[in-house]
């Protein structure tokens, strides 16, 4: 990525690779450029075999159309995906195009010669042959017409609604029309003639509204020589301004209500103007919508439309044929227009489309927000290198590194002015030989710097105390003082805190003070009200739980009474002691009761079954269980009572059902208990 600075405005060339000196051979230069380092491919495959000719975007800013040679080819790019959507080869060189719909689906192309092709996506809908050789193609959104300007004095109108030509506009420019533009606000048509005259046509009346002489004898612009008007652009925000680009390299800014130009801008290159464009939106540096972009075949200039002062300029590697400013965001619904971004795409006589980013002109697009981060990182690194892989070394440093005239003569170092250029790899090796401990010192200094930054961001510890705990506050203050004494040698921070605490003006700010607004006041009626609300909600939840239990279960008394409980406890104690023979001799009824108790042991009142973690029993646990069993048998009040629950008849809730099924079953049971009228009302209220 190359960074150029003009008029204190940085421009980042996202397409360029390394900046290499001229004395390197072509073989080495191609080898170093093959890696693609320092180059950002913003949109993938934005290049052509020979050169890119024209570029235009859709109204909503989501897609970009680029045409190039050879062979003649059109590519459609989806900016959100940063890649190409589709492409197709054409049977003629594509010189221009316009978008007929807000998205990429409908567009028209102007081919070399007299042919216009109307496309739907990548398919051709119709081919139309125009009676003259075309120089410009525009779309009128209010009448749905394609306007073709060319070598004749007529502007041919192709109606897309009827699919036929309608009556053309007959201008007074005998040498032809170079460019046609339409105001998006009110639909006024402007024609840039080859004789230096601008004509305005009203599409409603079908007649010429006004004529303005821009160049030639008697022109108010001050340009007395006869020269053609190459391009004309309109300001869609105000609807009153338009600009004209001449063959002599001048750009004139006009108001529709005045004959005299507001500003005459000279590119100082004596080259014809290729295109002019009004920047939509506000600049990030000035905050004003006051910039115009104009390009000749050599460079693109950005200047202020209020006073004509230069903002910045971009030098192109070859002749410029077209450029386009990308949108900062995309609007999928009306209004489709939005502000422009700082990314400018330039079509030159080179295979790759040149992409430049000017942060001070506009923000990065939303689909390429990473450009902001990259430019911020580059701004933090203040580098003054002329070439990417070479370092300039002055004469004094050359003597310190031990470079001699033999090295200069041998071609290892390239002399330049009061020093020499040396490769970065060789420069690092020489520095390591002369000063071997430089790297170790760098590591130590870096570690010290990080430790210092960590101590600067340190947060002092302060213990939060409860209400009325003044001693705790004193302890926190003293502990903070001790830490500061250890770190700084002086307890200035603790002394300041103690002085603030002693000041009666700041007593309410301490948590330990009972009058503090941060303390919890239990005597406040709001506090009692909140507690009452919490207790009421807990009571409601408890009653709801009891009601569910009563609906789901009924208590079954133990048929054997206390004696049965004692026998059960004895049987269970025998099981724990490993007396399996006695258990096998017991009756079938006892086994059934044990199975029921074992099944209900992990069942909650809500019907959910808990999984108990079984841990291996040890001999010590068995002894403790026997001791507890004998103690319980001796005390009647401590006997274990077993309560059995029986599921009510007709209940469809099972123990293995999940919470959702249980909730649905309970809801269904409550609905069955309601009267018929209430059930019908609830059923009708459901969507």
XYZ file of C-alpha atoms in Angstrom:
687
model
C 0.000 0.000 0.000
C 1.450 3.332 -1.092
C 0.717 6.515 0.833
C 0.982 9.886 -0.877
C 0.741 13.242 0.868
C -0.535 16.261 -1.024
C -1.648 19.473 0.644
C -1.512 17.683 4.046
C -4.083 15.138 2.851
C -3.082 11.472 2.804
C -4.179 9.242 -0.053
C -3.804 5.463 0.232
C -3.309 3.544 -2.992
C -4.875 0.159 -2.232
C -3.889 -1.313 -5.594
C -0.178 -0.520 -5.712
C 2.384 -2.962 -4.382
C 5.928 -2.251 -3.265
C 7.737 0.911 -4.244
C 10.992 -0.322 -5.781
C 13.873 1.730 -7.218
C 14.470 2.008 -10.943
C 17.965 0.529 -10.965
C 16.704 -2.956 -10.036
C 16.480 -5.328 -12.971
C 13.072 -6.319 -14.269
C 13.610 -9.910 -13.200
C 14.256 -9.002 -9.562
C 11.459 -6.451 -9.584
C 8.895 -8.966 -10.824
C 10.111 -11.508 -8.274
C 9.584 -9.100 -5.385
C 6.222 -7.911 -6.641
C 4.958 -11.470 -7.097
C 4.330 -11.879 -3.376
C 1.679 -9.156 -3.353
C 2.906 -7.653 -0.090
C 1.593 -4.270 1.056
C -1.268 -4.551 -1.429
C -4.942 -4.822 -0.556
C -7.328 -6.408 -3.022
C -10.443 -4.565 -1.932
C -12.684 -6.240 -4.533
C -11.530 -9.556 -5.913
C -10.771 -9.844 -9.653
C -11.145 -6.114 -10.342
C -8.884 -6.257 -13.394
C -8.854 -7.037 -17.125
C -6.321 -8.603 -19.495
C -5.339 -5.283 -21.126
C -7.078 -2.240 -19.621
C -10.302 -1.048 -17.977
C -12.370 1.383 -20.003
C -15.462 2.528 -18.066
C -17.048 2.100 -14.637
C -20.466 2.953 -13.144
C -22.511 1.863 -10.115
C -26.147 1.211 -9.282
C -28.379 3.727 -7.525
C -28.522 1.816 -4.235
C -24.740 1.344 -4.194
C -24.742 -2.453 -3.864
C -23.212 -3.338 -7.241
C -20.493 -2.024 -9.511
C -20.205 -2.422 -13.305
C -16.790 -2.318 -14.995
C -15.969 -2.902 -18.664
C -12.604 -3.451 -20.285
C -10.632 -4.967 -23.155
C -9.402 -7.345 -24.618
C -11.668 -9.234 -25.338
C -14.547 -6.807 -24.664
C -15.967 -7.860 -21.331
C -18.355 -6.566 -18.660
C -18.069 -7.527 -14.990
C -20.638 -6.987 -12.258
C -19.308 -6.865 -8.685
C -21.209 -7.264 -5.430
C -19.545 -4.883 -2.981
C -21.053 -6.614 0.059
C -19.360 -9.870 -0.924
C -16.188 -8.109 -2.175
C -16.244 -10.308 -5.253
C -17.614 -10.618 -8.769
C -21.272 -11.556 -9.204
C -21.212 -12.383 -12.916
C -19.465 -11.419 -16.152
C -19.916 -11.916 -19.879
C -18.055 -11.217 -23.092
C -19.505 -8.677 -25.511
C -19.388 -8.656 -29.294
C -18.349 -4.983 -29.335
C -16.164 -2.667 -27.225
C -18.249 -1.192 -24.393
C -17.757 2.586 -24.164
C -20.301 3.421 -21.452
C -23.424 2.371 -19.636
C -26.267 3.486 -17.383
C -28.252 1.681 -14.702
C -31.998 1.495 -15.394
C -33.050 0.064 -12.007
C -31.898 0.699 -8.445
C -30.185 -2.696 -8.353
C -28.062 -4.640 -10.837
C -30.874 -6.282 -12.803
C -31.545 -3.724 -15.564
C -28.945 -1.654 -17.382
C -28.104 -0.361 -20.863
C -24.711 -0.363 -22.586
C -23.342 1.927 -25.276
C -21.187 0.061 -27.731
C -18.657 1.269 -30.218
C -20.445 2.614 -33.266
C -24.222 2.924 -33.229
C -25.507 0.070 -31.118
C -27.337 0.147 -27.763
C -28.000 -3.076 -25.860
C -30.569 -3.336 -23.065
C -29.810 -6.061 -20.518
C -31.634 -7.862 -17.759
C -28.947 -9.333 -15.485
C -26.589 -11.019 -17.939
C -29.162 -11.580 -20.701
C -29.726 -9.179 -23.602
C -33.324 -7.995 -23.932
C -32.983 -5.923 -27.088
C -30.468 -4.390 -29.488
C -31.140 -0.965 -30.976
C -29.204 0.767 -33.719
C -28.997 4.563 -33.467
C -28.835 6.744 -36.633
C -25.578 8.450 -35.557
C -22.270 7.535 -33.946
C -22.803 7.855 -30.212
C -20.655 9.842 -27.823
C -22.865 9.786 -24.731
C -25.801 7.867 -23.255
C -28.101 9.055 -20.444
C -31.296 7.826 -18.809
C -34.261 10.099 -18.040
C -36.092 8.580 -15.029
C -39.246 10.719 -15.356
C -40.036 9.738 -18.957
C -38.241 6.331 -19.020
C -36.210 7.330 -22.074
C -32.647 6.711 -23.192
C -31.013 9.888 -24.546
C -28.248 9.414 -27.114
C -25.892 12.234 -28.076
C -23.404 11.872 -30.888
C -21.939 13.300 -34.044
C -25.227 14.817 -35.261
C -27.044 17.839 -33.891
C -29.962 15.695 -32.702
C -30.448 13.942 -29.376
C -32.265 10.714 -30.142
C -34.841 9.514 -27.616
C -35.571 5.813 -27.170
C -38.722 5.185 -25.124
C -38.351 2.088 -22.965
C -42.098 1.997 -22.363
C -43.104 1.676 -26.019
C -39.815 0.257 -27.317
C -39.592 2.801 -30.143
C -37.950 6.115 -30.953
C -39.865 9.314 -30.215
C -39.310 12.794 -31.584
C -35.694 13.818 -31.028
C -34.345 17.068 -29.583
C -32.827 19.179 -32.394
C -30.019 21.319 -30.989
C -28.079 24.133 -32.659
C -24.688 22.409 -32.258
C -23.831 21.458 -35.804
C -20.641 19.617 -34.816
C -22.428 17.269 -32.440
C -23.144 16.643 -28.757
C -20.323 15.291 -26.591
C -22.235 14.630 -23.388
C -25.820 14.557 -22.081
C -26.782 14.823 -18.400
C -30.146 14.914 -16.573
C -30.962 16.628 -13.270
C -32.375 14.057 -10.864
C -34.357 16.724 -8.980
C -36.455 18.347 -11.721
C -35.585 16.453 -14.918
C -33.899 19.301 -16.841
C -31.664 17.988 -19.659
C -28.238 19.585 -20.235
C -26.246 19.045 -23.439
C -22.528 19.810 -23.787
C -21.931 20.722 -27.412
C -18.748 20.391 -29.398
C -19.008 24.109 -30.274
C -18.614 25.170 -26.612
C -22.317 25.829 -25.951
C -24.530 24.295 -23.256
C -28.212 23.838 -24.081
C -30.959 23.138 -21.549
C -34.035 21.207 -22.685
C -37.360 20.840 -20.883
C -38.730 17.319 -21.266
C -42.285 18.446 -20.465
C -42.501 20.968 -23.323
C -40.003 19.269 -25.620
C -38.273 22.561 -26.402
C -35.008 24.308 -25.639
C -35.214 26.314 -22.420
C -31.891 28.213 -22.627
C -28.472 28.360 -24.318
C -25.199 29.301 -22.651
C -21.926 30.031 -24.422
C -19.120 28.649 -22.267
C -16.078 29.055 -24.540
C -15.431 31.217 -27.565
C -15.492 34.907 -28.421
C -17.755 36.917 -26.140
C -18.101 34.194 -23.487
C -18.530 35.352 -19.883
C -16.071 32.701 -18.702
C -13.077 34.575 -20.114
C -12.013 31.664 -22.365
C -11.949 33.276 -25.802
C -10.540 30.329 -27.717
C -12.932 27.881 -29.325
C -12.726 24.507 -27.579
C -15.095 21.630 -27.088
C -17.000 20.764 -23.944
C -16.069 17.203 -23.043
C -18.198 16.523 -19.964
C -21.003 18.032 -17.924
C -22.108 17.088 -14.379
C -25.052 18.148 -12.200
C -25.388 18.702 -8.462
C -28.269 16.487 -7.352
C -28.334 17.871 -3.801
C -29.074 21.510 -4.653
C -30.485 21.022 -8.164
C -29.037 24.374 -9.265
C -25.313 23.836 -9.906
C -23.598 22.155 -12.840
C -19.992 21.925 -14.021
C -18.453 21.769 -17.497
C -15.113 20.270 -18.484
C -13.393 21.699 -21.537
C -10.858 20.371 -23.975
C -8.264 22.896 -22.775
C -8.217 21.521 -19.205
C -10.608 23.986 -17.511
C -13.555 23.158 -15.264
C -16.277 25.803 -14.982
C -18.863 25.859 -12.195
C -22.221 27.449 -13.089
C -25.495 28.311 -11.434
C -28.638 27.801 -13.521
C -29.742 31.341 -12.703
C -26.510 33.050 -13.827
C -24.635 33.350 -17.115
C -21.282 34.077 -15.514
C -19.428 31.103 -14.015
C -18.944 31.005 -10.276
C -15.460 29.446 -10.496
C -13.087 28.677 -13.357
C -10.690 25.903 -12.311
C -7.565 25.235 -14.384
C -5.896 21.817 -14.064
C -2.631 23.346 -15.313
C -1.956 20.294 -17.492
C -3.385 21.496 -20.835
C -5.103 18.118 -21.171
C -8.793 17.504 -21.929
C -11.137 16.926 -19.008
C -12.428 13.355 -18.917
C -15.077 13.594 -16.195
C -16.368 15.833 -13.401
C -18.393 14.794 -10.367
C -20.073 16.515 -7.400
C -19.186 14.739 -4.157
C -22.392 13.761 -2.345
C -22.181 14.138 1.409
C -20.022 15.971 3.893
C -16.283 15.755 4.134
C -14.830 14.170 7.263
C -12.204 16.917 7.573
C -14.274 20.077 7.022
C -17.794 18.787 7.678
C -19.112 20.573 4.574
C -20.531 19.279 1.294
C -18.284 21.423 -0.875
C -16.027 19.204 -2.998
C -15.863 18.521 -6.723
C -13.824 15.774 -8.376
C -12.492 16.404 -11.872
C -10.089 14.288 -13.883
C -8.038 14.812 -16.996
C -6.021 12.110 -18.699
C -3.126 12.486 -16.239
C -4.500 13.173 -12.756
C -7.638 13.453 -10.659
C -8.085 16.601 -8.584
C -10.369 17.236 -5.615
C -11.122 20.913 -5.009
C -13.507 23.155 -3.114
C -16.480 24.454 -5.064
C -16.744 27.579 -2.889
C -13.328 29.105 -3.543
C -11.672 26.677 -5.981
C -8.840 25.771 -3.589
C -7.123 22.421 -4.047
C -7.953 19.711 -1.539
C -5.798 16.895 -2.922
C -4.823 15.229 -6.184
C -4.156 11.672 -7.360
C -1.591 10.873 -10.028
C -2.487 7.978 -12.320
C 0.036 5.487 -13.745
C -1.515 5.806 -17.242
C -4.148 7.759 -19.139
C -7.407 8.044 -17.205
C -10.578 7.009 -19.024
C -13.189 7.068 -16.222
C -13.611 7.129 -12.437
C -16.329 6.410 -9.890
C -16.874 7.226 -6.198
C -18.341 4.368 -4.157
C -21.211 4.810 -1.727
C -20.632 4.741 2.026
C -23.626 2.433 2.525
C -26.357 0.748 0.495
C -30.056 1.539 0.721
C -32.357 -1.259 -0.402
C -35.488 0.943 -0.265
C -36.276 4.457 -1.442
C -34.663 6.916 -1.247
C -31.719 5.022 -2.690
C -29.333 7.960 -2.695
C -26.883 8.222 0.200
C -23.591 9.919 0.957
C -20.387 8.988 -0.834
C -17.384 7.338 0.758
C -13.707 8.160 0.485
C -12.991 5.261 -1.922
C -12.376 6.293 -5.542
C -11.998 3.757 -8.382
C -10.081 4.987 -11.436
C -10.025 3.251 -14.816
C -6.694 3.742 -16.581
C -4.833 2.255 -19.494
C -3.564 -0.525 -17.183
C -5.054 -3.975 -16.466
C -5.913 -3.305 -12.814
C -8.521 -0.760 -11.718
C -6.800 1.739 -9.418
C -8.526 1.968 -6.015
C -7.655 4.899 -3.746
C -8.884 5.743 -0.270
C -8.936 9.338 1.041
C -9.958 9.280 4.740
C -10.206 13.075 4.980
C -12.630 13.186 2.050
C -15.095 10.557 3.248
C -15.461 7.600 5.564
C -14.791 4.031 4.536
C -17.792 2.078 3.194
C -19.670 -0.111 5.636
C -18.729 -3.216 3.665
C -15.023 -2.217 3.907
C -14.858 -0.795 7.426
C -11.479 -2.492 7.950
C -9.891 0.312 5.914
C -10.313 2.665 8.862
C -8.287 0.340 11.090
C -5.535 -0.080 8.498
C -5.127 3.636 7.960
C -5.035 4.304 11.705
C -2.251 1.744 12.122
C -0.276 3.313 9.289
C -0.670 6.781 10.785
C 0.750 5.566 14.094
C 3.912 4.363 12.355
C 5.883 7.413 11.295
C 8.046 6.015 8.507
C 10.207 8.110 6.211
C 11.404 5.364 3.879
C 11.667 6.152 0.191
C 11.584 2.519 -0.964
C 10.008 -0.437 0.786
C 12.981 -2.837 0.833
C 15.761 -0.242 1.109
C 16.980 2.042 3.875
C 18.771 5.331 3.336
C 21.965 5.571 5.389
C 23.765 8.946 5.742
C 27.546 9.333 5.427
C 28.174 9.417 9.185
C 26.324 6.141 9.745
C 28.122 4.562 6.790
C 31.450 5.212 8.527
C 30.090 3.692 11.742
C 28.931 0.576 9.890
C 32.329 0.184 8.230
C 31.242 0.713 4.635
C 34.069 1.492 2.248
C 34.382 2.658 -1.321
C 34.879 -0.952 -2.415
C 31.395 -1.810 -1.218
C 29.969 1.068 -3.214
C 31.883 0.031 -6.305
C 30.890 -3.605 -5.907
C 27.192 -2.802 -6.225
C 26.203 -3.891 -2.716
C 25.223 -0.347 -1.791
C 23.707 2.275 -4.077
C 25.132 5.781 -3.455
C 22.670 8.673 -3.450
C 23.432 12.323 -2.571
C 24.980 12.514 0.926
C 24.502 8.818 1.717
C 23.527 5.517 0.158
C 20.638 3.057 -0.153
C 21.176 -0.344 1.422
C 18.909 -3.373 1.583
C 17.097 -3.851 4.861
C 18.436 -7.386 5.372
C 22.054 -6.317 4.897
C 21.515 -3.282 7.118
C 20.220 -5.452 9.982
C 23.169 -7.834 9.645
C 25.695 -4.993 9.839
C 23.982 -3.497 12.882
C 24.037 -6.897 14.612
C 27.783 -7.300 13.984
C 28.705 -3.835 15.245
C 26.428 -3.833 18.308
C 25.497 -7.422 19.331
C 23.744 -6.344 22.548
C 21.304 -3.980 20.891
C 18.559 -6.571 20.674
C 18.925 -7.534 24.346
C 18.721 -3.895 25.373
C 15.618 -3.480 23.257
C 13.961 -6.456 24.988
C 14.803 -5.110 28.452
C 13.586 -1.609 27.662
C 10.389 -3.001 26.222
C 9.793 -5.064 29.386
C 10.400 -2.021 31.608
C 8.020 0.043 29.523
C 5.269 -2.566 29.834
C 5.746 -2.787 33.615
C 5.563 0.978 33.903
C 2.360 1.082 31.861
C 0.863 -1.631 34.056
C 1.641 0.339 37.233
C 0.192 3.494 35.717
C -3.105 1.712 35.071
C -3.124 0.213 38.568
C -6.323 0.552 40.587
C -5.792 1.041 44.339
C -7.534 -1.428 46.646
C -10.311 -0.069 48.846
C -12.377 -2.268 51.128
C -16.095 -1.541 51.070
C -17.576 -1.581 54.579
C -21.088 -1.821 55.964
C -23.184 0.947 57.524
C -21.820 2.568 60.622
C -18.492 0.772 60.430
C -16.296 3.801 60.857
C -13.418 1.684 62.070
C -13.540 -0.214 58.804
C -13.243 3.035 56.881
C -10.259 4.018 58.964
C -8.717 0.618 58.336
C -9.286 0.962 54.576
C -7.730 4.401 54.575
C -4.727 3.207 56.571
C -4.250 0.177 54.334
C -4.328 2.415 51.280
C -1.796 4.699 52.940
C 0.472 1.766 53.669
C 0.381 0.619 50.061
C 1.151 4.103 48.802
C 3.993 4.394 51.301
C 5.459 1.201 49.966
C 5.146 2.288 46.318
C 5.875 6.012 46.486
C 7.505 6.466 49.866
C 4.933 9.122 50.836
C 1.316 8.566 51.945
C -0.019 11.597 50.092
C -3.051 9.780 48.752
C -4.074 8.410 52.142
C -3.568 11.761 53.815
C -5.745 13.469 51.230
C -8.471 10.862 51.756
C -8.309 11.270 55.533
C -8.501 15.049 55.193
C -11.527 14.752 52.915
C -13.217 12.436 55.410
C -12.604 14.878 58.243
C -14.126 17.719 56.239
C -17.859 18.007 57.119
C -18.691 18.909 53.527
C -17.734 15.427 52.277
C -19.055 13.279 55.123
C -22.135 12.215 53.162
C -19.963 10.803 50.385
C -18.506 8.014 52.569
C -20.270 4.684 52.772
C -19.585 4.306 56.484
C -21.716 7.318 57.331
C -25.300 6.493 58.270
C -26.527 9.635 56.509
C -25.033 8.554 53.193
C -27.412 8.286 50.248
C -25.715 5.017 49.290
C -26.476 3.289 52.617
C -29.399 0.890 53.080
C -32.125 2.433 55.252
C -34.269 -0.335 56.773
C -36.644 2.185 58.361
C -37.680 3.546 55.002
C -41.321 2.641 54.156
C -40.264 1.799 50.602
C -37.964 -0.902 51.988
C -40.817 -2.425 54.035
C -43.092 -2.284 51.000
C -40.588 -4.202 48.872
C -40.208 -6.864 51.567
C -43.982 -7.248 51.769
C -44.223 -7.735 48.002
C -41.496 -10.398 48.103
C -43.212 -12.272 50.958
C -46.564 -12.174 49.167
C -45.039 -13.629 46.015
C -43.390 -16.412 47.992
C -46.682 -17.235 49.704
C -48.499 -17.347 46.355
C -45.869 -19.699 44.949
C -46.182 -21.961 48.002
C -49.984 -22.112 47.721
C -49.759 -22.832 44.012
C -47.339 -25.677 44.683
C -49.591 -27.195 47.337
C -52.580 -27.005 44.998
C -50.664 -28.841 42.274
C -49.622 -31.539 44.749
C -53.173 -32.028 45.946
C -54.412 -32.354 42.368
C -51.728 -34.849 41.418
C -51.244 -37.077 44.506
C -53.216 -38.553 47.404
C -51.567 -39.816 50.602
C -51.815 -43.592 51.133
C -51.447 -44.628 54.821
C -49.110 -47.472 55.672
C -51.206 -50.614 56.252
C -48.734 -52.301 58.620
C -48.455 -49.379 61.032
C -45.465 -48.871 63.261
C -44.618 -52.536 63.389
C -44.317 -52.647 59.685
C -41.976 -49.706 59.822
C -39.790 -51.492 62.342
C -39.676 -54.592 60.202
C -38.811 -52.500 57.175
C -36.008 -50.838 59.051
C -34.677 -54.190 60.206
C -34.832 -55.552 56.685
C -33.043 -52.504 55.345
C -30.385 -52.812 58.050
C -29.830 -56.416 57.077
C -29.389 -55.384 53.484
C -26.765 -52.838 54.460
C -24.882 -55.452 56.495
C -24.870 -57.822 53.561
C -27.383 -60.386 54.984
C -28.848 -61.295 51.645
C -30.236 -64.655 52.853
C -32.709 -63.052 55.233
C -33.884 -60.731 52.550
C -34.559 -63.551 50.152
C -36.627 -65.338 52.827
C -38.977 -62.378 53.273
C -42.405 -62.425 51.689
C -43.419 -61.071 48.300
C -45.432 -58.244 49.868
C -42.346 -56.820 51.518
C -40.500 -56.876 48.203
C -43.345 -54.996 46.531
C -43.319 -52.359 49.263
C -39.564 -51.960 48.922
C -39.883 -51.502 45.176
C -42.569 -48.860 45.642
C -40.527 -46.982 48.224
C -37.425 -47.208 46.066
C -39.387 -45.813 43.121
C -40.918 -42.957 45.110
C -37.691 -42.117 46.886
C -36.490 -39.887 44.026
C -39.880 -38.391 43.141
C -40.609 -34.774 43.985
C -44.049 -33.376 44.648
C -44.163 -31.872 41.157
C -43.876 -35.284 39.509
C -40.244 -35.001 38.430
C -37.871 -37.818 39.196
C -34.456 -36.938 40.574
C -31.368 -38.971 39.919
C -29.448 -39.697 43.064
C -25.758 -40.180 42.811
C -24.837 -43.599 44.212
C -21.473 -43.698 45.891
C -19.760 -46.929 46.923
C -20.345 -47.806 50.547
C -17.461 -48.551 52.847
C -17.190 -50.678 55.933
C -17.131 -47.581 58.114
C -20.423 -46.392 56.645
C -21.996 -49.783 57.345
C -20.975 -49.644 60.996
C -22.367 -46.148 61.380
C -25.628 -47.255 59.798
C -25.933 -50.184 62.238
C -25.301 -47.915 65.195
C -27.868 -45.409 64.059
C -30.366 -48.204 63.445
C -30.058 -49.548 67.024
C -30.407 -46.039 68.430
C -33.548 -45.399 66.442
C -35.095 -48.696 67.540
C -34.547 -47.728 71.147
C -36.294 -44.376 70.784
C -39.862 -44.478 69.543
C -40.001 -40.763 68.759
C -37.164 -41.011 66.250
C -38.682 -43.803 64.160
C -38.677 -43.188 60.418
C -42.123 -42.642 58.971
C -42.749 -43.691 55.352
C -45.422 -41.792 53.424
C -46.691 -43.233 50.166
C -48.327 -41.200 47.416
C -50.833 -42.544 44.939
C -51.530 -40.907 41.622
C -55.167 -39.910 41.323
C -57.397 -41.924 39.089
C -57.683 -40.494 35.604
C -54.459 -38.476 35.871
C -52.414 -38.695 32.683
C -49.197 -37.349 34.198
C -46.393 -39.893 34.353
C -43.175 -39.663 36.316
C -41.047 -39.833 33.234
C -42.817 -36.923 31.497
C -40.915 -33.718 30.987
C -41.936 -30.324 32.379
C -43.688 -29.202 29.218
C -45.944 -32.269 29.111
C -46.765 -31.963 32.823
C -47.655 -28.299 32.421
C -49.893 -29.064 29.428
C -51.677 -31.826 31.346
C -52.344 -29.579 34.333
C -53.632 -26.849 32.075
C -55.957 -29.325 30.369
C -57.296 -30.491 33.733
C -58.010 -26.924 34.817
C -59.835 -26.284 31.550
C -62.063 -29.317 32.131
C -63.179 -27.936 35.495
C -64.283 -24.619 33.970
C -67.873 -24.017 32.840
C -68.732 -24.463 29.186
C -69.216 -20.730 28.637
C -65.781 -19.890 30.030
C -64.119 -22.610 27.941
C -65.753 -21.347 24.748
C -64.697 -17.776 25.536
C -61.053 -18.802 26.028
C -61.027 -20.918 22.890
C -62.390 -18.038 20.801
C -59.808 -15.636 22.253
C -56.923 -17.776 20.944
C -55.442 -16.564 17.602
